[in-house]
XYZ file of C-alpha atoms in Angstrom:
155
model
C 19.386 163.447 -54.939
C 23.246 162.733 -55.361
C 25.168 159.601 -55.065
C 28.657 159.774 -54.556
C 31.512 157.491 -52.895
C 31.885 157.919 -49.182
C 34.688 159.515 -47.657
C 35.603 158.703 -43.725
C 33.363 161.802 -41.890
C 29.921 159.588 -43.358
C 31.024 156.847 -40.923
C 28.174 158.143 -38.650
C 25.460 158.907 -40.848
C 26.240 155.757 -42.582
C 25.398 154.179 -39.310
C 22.280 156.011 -38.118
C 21.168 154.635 -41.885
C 22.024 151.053 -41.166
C 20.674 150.602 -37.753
C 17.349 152.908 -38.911
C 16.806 150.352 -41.483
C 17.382 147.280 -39.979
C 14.423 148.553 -37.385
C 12.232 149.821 -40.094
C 12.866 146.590 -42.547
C 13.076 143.879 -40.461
C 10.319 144.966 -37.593
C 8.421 141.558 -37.124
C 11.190 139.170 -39.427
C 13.814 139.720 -36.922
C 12.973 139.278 -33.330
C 12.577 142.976 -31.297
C 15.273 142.223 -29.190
C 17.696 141.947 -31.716
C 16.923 145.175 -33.597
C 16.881 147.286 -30.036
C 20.416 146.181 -29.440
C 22.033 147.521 -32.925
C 24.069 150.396 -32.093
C 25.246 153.249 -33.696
C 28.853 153.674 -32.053
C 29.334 149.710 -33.052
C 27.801 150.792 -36.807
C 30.034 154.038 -37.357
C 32.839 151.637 -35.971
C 32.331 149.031 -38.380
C 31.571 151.413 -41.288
C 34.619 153.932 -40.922
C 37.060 150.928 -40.966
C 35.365 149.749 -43.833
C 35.721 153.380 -45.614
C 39.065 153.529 -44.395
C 39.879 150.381 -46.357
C 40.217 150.090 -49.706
C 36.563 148.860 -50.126
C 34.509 151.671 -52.226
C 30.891 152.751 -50.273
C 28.455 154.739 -52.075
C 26.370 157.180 -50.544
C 22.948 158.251 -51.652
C 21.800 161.736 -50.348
C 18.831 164.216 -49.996
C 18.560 167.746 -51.661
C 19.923 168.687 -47.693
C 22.887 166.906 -48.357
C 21.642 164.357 -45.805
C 22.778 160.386 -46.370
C 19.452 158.631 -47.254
C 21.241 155.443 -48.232
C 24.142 153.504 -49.131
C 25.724 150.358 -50.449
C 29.073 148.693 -51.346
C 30.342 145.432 -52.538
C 33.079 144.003 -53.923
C 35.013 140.348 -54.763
C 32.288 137.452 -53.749
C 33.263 136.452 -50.167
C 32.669 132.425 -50.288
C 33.922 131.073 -53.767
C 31.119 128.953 -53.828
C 29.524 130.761 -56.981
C 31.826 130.802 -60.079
C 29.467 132.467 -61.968
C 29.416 135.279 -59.585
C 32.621 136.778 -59.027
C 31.251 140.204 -57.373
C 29.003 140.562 -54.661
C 26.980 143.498 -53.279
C 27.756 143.440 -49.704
C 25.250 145.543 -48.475
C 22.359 147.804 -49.858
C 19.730 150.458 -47.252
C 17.938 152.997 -47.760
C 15.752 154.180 -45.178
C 12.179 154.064 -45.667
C 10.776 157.403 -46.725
C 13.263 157.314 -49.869
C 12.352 153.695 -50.728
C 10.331 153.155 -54.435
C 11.997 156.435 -56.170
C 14.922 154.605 -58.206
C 17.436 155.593 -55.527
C 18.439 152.015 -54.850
C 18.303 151.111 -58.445
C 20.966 154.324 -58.843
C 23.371 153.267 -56.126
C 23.198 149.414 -57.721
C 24.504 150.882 -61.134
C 27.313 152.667 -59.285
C 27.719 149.395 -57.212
C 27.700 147.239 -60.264
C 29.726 149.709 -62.377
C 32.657 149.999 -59.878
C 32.489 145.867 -59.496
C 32.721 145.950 -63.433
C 35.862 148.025 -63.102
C 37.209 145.797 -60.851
C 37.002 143.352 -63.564
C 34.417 140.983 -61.407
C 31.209 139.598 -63.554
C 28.218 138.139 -62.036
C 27.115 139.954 -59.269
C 25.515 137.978 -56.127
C 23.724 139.866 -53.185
C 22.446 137.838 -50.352
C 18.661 138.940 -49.202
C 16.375 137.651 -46.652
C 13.574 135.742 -47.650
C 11.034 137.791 -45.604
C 12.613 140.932 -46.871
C 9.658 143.470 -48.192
C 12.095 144.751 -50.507
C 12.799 141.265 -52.901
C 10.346 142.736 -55.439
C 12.949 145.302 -55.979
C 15.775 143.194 -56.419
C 13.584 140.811 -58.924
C 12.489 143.950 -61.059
C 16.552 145.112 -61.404
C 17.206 141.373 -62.786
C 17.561 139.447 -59.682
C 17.255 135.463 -59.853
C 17.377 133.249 -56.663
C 20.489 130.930 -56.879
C 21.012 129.427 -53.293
C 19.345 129.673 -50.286
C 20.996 129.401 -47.020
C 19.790 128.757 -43.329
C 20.817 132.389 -41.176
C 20.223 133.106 -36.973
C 19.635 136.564 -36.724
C 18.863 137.145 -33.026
C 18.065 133.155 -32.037
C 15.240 133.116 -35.144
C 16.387 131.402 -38.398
């Protein structure tokens, strides 16, 4: 398993990740409807801007060479948190690689390039239902706010 920053030809595998684990995450949180309408052309859109940019993305992948997983984040988007000047924008890894440390690896690269950027405090918004809060409680997670989200006409 290798983690290593994303260069713009992961766009698409980037995106099959996303979508795959919005469907395998959020089956029953976020209505069905919803989660059949994500699309990968829209994702590989969205995600080769975003490599194309100067935000950093982090790729985990497989002994194939296969992206498993990725994340990125950067300076905290609201300003509503002084203490939190960094925020982890966005964090999958599809299912089958879940509980092995790889998330907890591409949070340390995550963290380390935010700590780089000179940004301390790092925020990371998560849904409440999410199966995976555990995880971000055992890498030193605290609840600070909660906020009211539609996803799909559900809140």
């Amino acid at each position: 398993m290798k983690i290593r920053e994303a260069v713009l030809g992961d766009h698409q595998a980037i995106a099959k990740v996303h979508v795959d684990s919005w469907r395998e995450t959020y089956r029953g949180i976020v209505p069905q409807t919803y989660l059949n309408q994500l699309s990968y052309a829209d994702r590989a859109t969205l995600w080769e801007k975003i490599i194309a940019s100067d935000n950093t993305v982090f790729v985990a992948e497989n002994e194939a060479g296969d992206i498993i997983g990725f994340g990125n984040g950067g300076k905290e988007r609201s300003g509503d948190y002084p203490n939190y000047q960094g925020e982890v924008y966005a964090l999958y890894l599809l299912t089958d690689y879940q509980q092995h440390g790889i998330g907890k690896k591409i949070v340390k690269e995550i963290a380390s390039h935010l700590k780089g950027l000179q940004l301390n405090g790092v925020l990371i918004w998560v849904l409440a239902d999410n199966p995976s809060v555990g995880f971000y409680q055992a890498i030193g997670g605290k609840k600070v706010d909660e906020e009211s989200v539609d996803i799909g006409g559900k809140q």
